[in-house]
C-alpha cells in the first residue's frame, strides 16, 4: 500500500508586477518532501478555467503529484502590489477554488495512508475546506505526523480555528511574530518566547514545536529536547518558499529516523539554500538529499 506525505490547502497564483508565479504552501511542502524520495502529494482544488489548467501543467513540469478536484469556483489568485519603496501588499482573493476543497473518496483514501500531512490556517477561512481538512486529519493513522504550519495571513484566522487545529496536530510550526499574535489571542502576552512554547506543548499535548525567528535562528522544542540552529548567512535571491522547504525537509528527515537536532540542521540547510535561488521550488543539492536518508 502506498504511503503519502501530503501538503493540504491552498493552490494559487501570485500575480506580481512582473508576471504570475504558482504559489501556495501545500504544493511547496509536497515538492520539497518529494525530493527526499517520499511519495508526496499536494491536495487542493482548482477551477474549470485557464489558470486551473496552468496550475496542473506547472505541477507536472515540476514533478509535483497532486489531487485537485475541479470545482465551480475560479482558481485562486493573490494580487501582489508594490509601493514606491518596493514593499508588497497582498490581496488574497476570496470565494475561490481552494476555499471549496471537497472531501472526495480519493482524498479520504490518501488520508488513511498518510505518514505526514502539513496544513495551515489560511485554507480554513471557509467552512468547506475547513471541514475537509478536519475530516482528513481525523482519517489519518495514529502515527501520522500532523504538522500545523500556522501561517497567519491578513485577517483570515480566528481563535476557534487556531485552537481546533492545535488540538488536531502533533507538531506546531510557528514564527516569532505569529507567537506574539497567539499570545495576545490566547491571553498570555506577558510570557517570554520559550515559556509560551512550553505552555502550548503542554496544553495541546504536542510532540514538537518548531519556532523560526528569521535571522535570529530557529528552535525545536520537544519533551526533554531543545534544539537551536543559527540562521546561515547567505546571498538571498528571494525568501519565497524557504519556510515550506524547511518543513518538508524536517518532516522527511524525521520520517527517515533522524533525531530532532539532525533533522533540524538539515531543515535549516535546505531553507538557506532555497533563499539563494529564485522561486519556491528549486532542486536541492544532492549532498543535502543524501544526508537526510
mmCIF file of N, CA, C and O in Angstrom, residues 243-283:
data_model
loop_
_atom_site.group_PDB
_atom_site.id
_atom_site.type_symbol
_atom_site.label_atom_id
_atom_site.label_comp_id
_atom_site.label_asym_id
_atom_site.label_seq_id
_atom_site.Cartn_x
_atom_site.Cartn_y
_atom_site.Cartn_z
ATOM 1 N N UNK A 243 10.382 28.731 4.051
ATOM 2 C CA UNK A 243 9.751 28.088 5.209
ATOM 3 C C UNK A 243 9.166 26.731 4.868
ATOM 4 O O UNK A 243 9.244 25.785 5.661
ATOM 5 N N UNK A 244 8.586 26.615 3.665
ATOM 6 C CA UNK A 244 7.992 25.334 3.251
ATOM 7 C C UNK A 244 9.072 24.288 2.999
ATOM 8 O O UNK A 244 8.879 23.103 3.275
ATOM 9 N N UNK A 245 10.234 24.735 2.478
ATOM 10 C CA UNK A 245 11.340 23.788 2.266
ATOM 11 C C UNK A 245 11.872 23.301 3.619
ATOM 12 O O UNK A 245 12.238 22.134 3.771
ATOM 13 N N UNK A 246 11.890 24.197 4.602
ATOM 14 C CA UNK A 246 12.289 23.831 5.969
ATOM 15 C C UNK A 246 11.369 22.717 6.483
ATOM 16 O O UNK A 246 11.830 21.671 6.945
ATOM 17 N N UNK A 247 10.056 22.943 6.365
ATOM 18 C CA UNK A 247 9.082 21.987 6.905
ATOM 19 C C UNK A 247 9.137 20.654 6.159
ATOM 20 O O UNK A 247 9.096 19.587 6.772
ATOM 21 N N UNK A 248 9.236 20.723 4.831
ATOM 22 C CA UNK A 248 9.297 19.499 4.027
ATOM 23 C C UNK A 248 10.529 18.672 4.340
ATOM 24 O O UNK A 248 10.456 17.442 4.459
ATOM 25 N N UNK A 249 11.670 19.350 4.496
ATOM 26 C CA UNK A 249 12.927 18.658 4.817
ATOM 27 C C UNK A 249 12.881 18.073 6.229
ATOM 28 O O UNK A 249 13.290 16.932 6.458
ATOM 29 N N UNK A 250 12.380 18.856 7.167
ATOM 30 C CA UNK A 250 12.296 18.401 8.559
ATOM 31 C C UNK A 250 11.421 17.147 8.657
ATOM 32 O O UNK A 250 11.813 16.156 9.287
ATOM 33 N N UNK A 251 10.252 17.173 8.008
ATOM 34 C CA UNK A 251 9.345 16.010 8.040
ATOM 35 C C UNK A 251 10.009 14.793 7.407
ATOM 36 O O UNK A 251 9.944 13.682 7.947
ATOM 37 N N UNK A 252 10.668 15.004 6.259
ATOM 38 C CA UNK A 252 11.329 13.891 5.559
ATOM 39 C C UNK A 252 12.422 13.266 6.431
ATOM 40 O O UNK A 252 12.555 12.042 6.510
ATOM 41 N N UNK A 253 13.183 14.116 7.118
ATOM 42 C CA UNK A 253 14.285 13.620 7.954
ATOM 43 C C UNK A 253 13.767 12.878 9.187
ATOM 44 O O UNK A 253 14.307 11.836 9.572
ATOM 45 N N UNK A 254 12.716 13.403 9.810
ATOM 46 C CA UNK A 254 12.117 12.719 10.971
ATOM 47 C C UNK A 254 11.575 11.351 10.545
ATOM 48 O O UNK A 254 11.780 10.335 11.227
ATOM 49 N N UNK A 255 10.919 11.302 9.388
ATOM 50 C CA UNK A 255 10.381 10.021 8.892
ATOM 51 C C UNK A 255 11.493 9.039 8.550
ATOM 52 O O UNK A 255 11.300 7.830 8.620
ATOM 53 N N UNK A 256 12.670 9.569 8.188
ATOM 54 C CA UNK A 256 13.816 8.695 7.890
ATOM 55 C C UNK A 256 14.517 8.227 9.162
ATOM 56 O O UNK A 256 15.512 7.499 9.095
ATOM 57 N N UNK A 257 14.002 8.658 10.329
ATOM 58 C CA UNK A 257 14.550 8.185 11.601
ATOM 59 C C UNK A 257 15.629 9.070 12.190
ATOM 60 O O UNK A 257 16.298 8.686 13.155
ATOM 61 N N UNK A 258 15.824 10.259 11.627
ATOM 62 C CA UNK A 258 16.824 11.174 12.190
ATOM 63 C C UNK A 258 16.339 11.720 13.536
ATOM 64 O O UNK A 258 15.129 11.895 13.737
ATOM 65 N N UNK A 259 17.285 12.015 14.429
ATOM 66 C CA UNK A 259 16.908 12.643 15.696
ATOM 67 C C UNK A 259 16.548 14.113 15.431
ATOM 68 O O UNK A 259 16.872 14.656 14.372
ATOM 69 N N UNK A 260 15.907 14.745 16.406
ATOM 70 C CA UNK A 260 15.423 16.120 16.201
ATOM 71 C C UNK A 260 16.560 17.087 15.830
ATOM 72 O O UNK A 260 16.435 17.826 14.849
ATOM 73 N N UNK A 261 17.704 17.114 16.553
ATOM 74 C CA UNK A 261 18.756 18.074 16.167
ATOM 75 C C UNK A 261 19.272 17.852 14.738
ATOM 76 O O UNK A 261 19.529 18.813 14.015
ATOM 77 N N UNK A 262 19.401 16.580 14.322
ATOM 78 C CA UNK A 262 19.860 16.291 12.946
ATOM 79 C C UNK A 262 18.845 16.764 11.914
ATOM 80 O O UNK A 262 19.191 17.396 10.916
ATOM 81 N N UNK A 263 17.577 16.438 12.153
ATOM 82 C CA UNK A 263 16.509 16.840 11.225
ATOM 83 C C UNK A 263 16.429 18.367 11.142
ATOM 84 O O UNK A 263 16.250 18.944 10.067
ATOM 85 N N UNK A 264 16.601 19.009 12.293
ATOM 86 C CA UNK A 264 16.556 20.475 12.381
ATOM 87 C C UNK A 264 17.686 21.091 11.556
ATOM 88 O O UNK A 264 17.480 22.035 10.763
ATOM 89 N N UNK A 265 18.891 20.550 11.705
ATOM 90 C CA UNK A 265 20.063 21.068 10.978
ATOM 91 C C UNK A 265 19.846 20.958 9.468
ATOM 92 O O UNK A 265 20.125 21.892 8.698
ATOM 93 N N UNK A 266 19.340 19.815 9.024
ATOM 94 C CA UNK A 266 19.079 19.612 7.592
ATOM 95 C C UNK A 266 18.025 20.594 7.083
ATOM 96 O O UNK A 266 18.139 21.138 5.985
ATOM 97 N N UNK A 267 16.987 20.822 7.889
ATOM 98 C CA UNK A 267 15.912 21.742 7.501
ATOM 99 C C UNK A 267 16.450 23.158 7.320
ATOM 100 O O UNK A 267 16.080 23.862 6.369
ATOM 101 N N UNK A 268 17.350 23.568 8.221
ATOM 102 C CA UNK A 268 17.948 24.904 8.143
ATOM 103 C C UNK A 268 18.826 25.018 6.890
ATOM 104 O O UNK A 268 18.797 26.036 6.175
ATOM 105 N N UNK A 269 19.588 23.957 6.595
ATOM 106 C CA UNK A 269 20.449 23.964 5.392
ATOM 107 C C UNK A 269 19.607 24.072 4.118
ATOM 108 O O UNK A 269 19.939 24.833 3.195
ATOM 109 N N UNK A 270 18.509 23.314 4.067
ATOM 110 C CA UNK A 270 17.643 23.340 2.881
ATOM 111 C C UNK A 270 17.025 24.723 2.702
ATOM 112 O O UNK A 270 17.010 25.286 1.599
ATOM 113 N N UNK A 271 16.528 25.276 3.799
ATOM 114 C CA UNK A 271 15.883 26.586 3.770
ATOM 115 C C UNK A 271 16.870 27.672 3.318
ATOM 116 O O UNK A 271 16.534 28.536 2.500
ATOM 117 N N UNK A 272 18.095 27.613 3.828
ATOM 118 C CA UNK A 272 19.122 28.596 3.446
ATOM 119 C C UNK A 272 19.435 28.482 1.956
ATOM 120 O O UNK A 272 19.583 29.500 1.265
ATOM 121 N N UNK A 273 19.498 27.255 1.457
ATOM 122 C CA UNK A 273 19.781 27.062 0.028
ATOM 123 C C UNK A 273 18.655 27.652 -0.826
ATOM 124 O O UNK A 273 18.917 28.340 -1.825
ATOM 125 N N UNK A 274 17.398 27.400 -0.425
ATOM 126 C CA UNK A 274 16.251 27.900 -1.194
ATOM 127 C C UNK A 274 16.268 29.434 -1.242
ATOM 128 O O UNK A 274 15.891 30.036 -2.250
ATOM 129 N N UNK A 275 16.746 30.073 -0.177
ATOM 130 C CA UNK A 275 16.853 31.541 -0.165
ATOM 131 C C UNK A 275 17.851 32.058 -1.211
ATOM 132 O O UNK A 275 17.736 33.204 -1.671
ATOM 133 N N UNK A 276 18.813 31.239 -1.600
ATOM 134 C CA UNK A 276 19.810 31.674 -2.593
ATOM 135 C C UNK A 276 19.306 31.497 -4.027
ATOM 136 O O UNK A 276 19.974 31.896 -4.979
ATOM 137 N N UNK A 277 18.146 30.856 -4.178
ATOM 138 C CA UNK A 277 17.588 30.568 -5.506
ATOM 139 C C UNK A 277 16.322 31.388 -5.743
ATOM 140 O O UNK A 277 15.649 31.782 -4.802
ATOM 141 N N UNK A 278 15.992 31.599 -7.001
ATOM 142 C CA UNK A 278 14.730 32.270 -7.334
ATOM 143 C C UNK A 278 13.588 31.266 -7.291
ATOM 144 O O UNK A 278 13.732 30.130 -7.759
ATOM 145 N N UNK A 279 12.452 31.694 -6.720
ATOM 146 C CA UNK A 279 11.261 30.835 -6.729
ATOM 147 C C UNK A 279 11.221 29.873 -5.555
ATOM 148 O O UNK A 279 12.206 29.693 -4.826
ATOM 149 N N UNK A 280 10.055 29.253 -5.384
ATOM 150 C CA UNK A 280 9.794 28.426 -4.199
ATOM 151 C C UNK A 280 10.228 26.974 -4.370
ATOM 152 O O UNK A 280 10.300 26.232 -3.408
ATOM 153 N N UNK A 281 10.509 26.543 -5.616
ATOM 154 C CA UNK A 281 10.723 25.116 -5.858
ATOM 155 C C UNK A 281 12.031 24.810 -6.594
ATOM 156 O O UNK A 281 12.034 24.143 -7.622
ATOM 157 N N UNK A 282 13.172 25.266 -6.063
ATOM 158 C CA UNK A 282 14.436 24.855 -6.694
ATOM 159 C C UNK A 282 14.799 23.410 -6.321
ATOM 160 O O UNK A 282 14.359 22.906 -5.288
ATOM 161 N N UNK A 283 15.591 22.773 -7.169
ATOM 162 C CA UNK A 283 16.093 21.429 -6.868
ATOM 163 C C UNK A 283 17.184 21.559 -5.800
ATOM 164 O O UNK A 283 18.117 22.358 -5.947
#
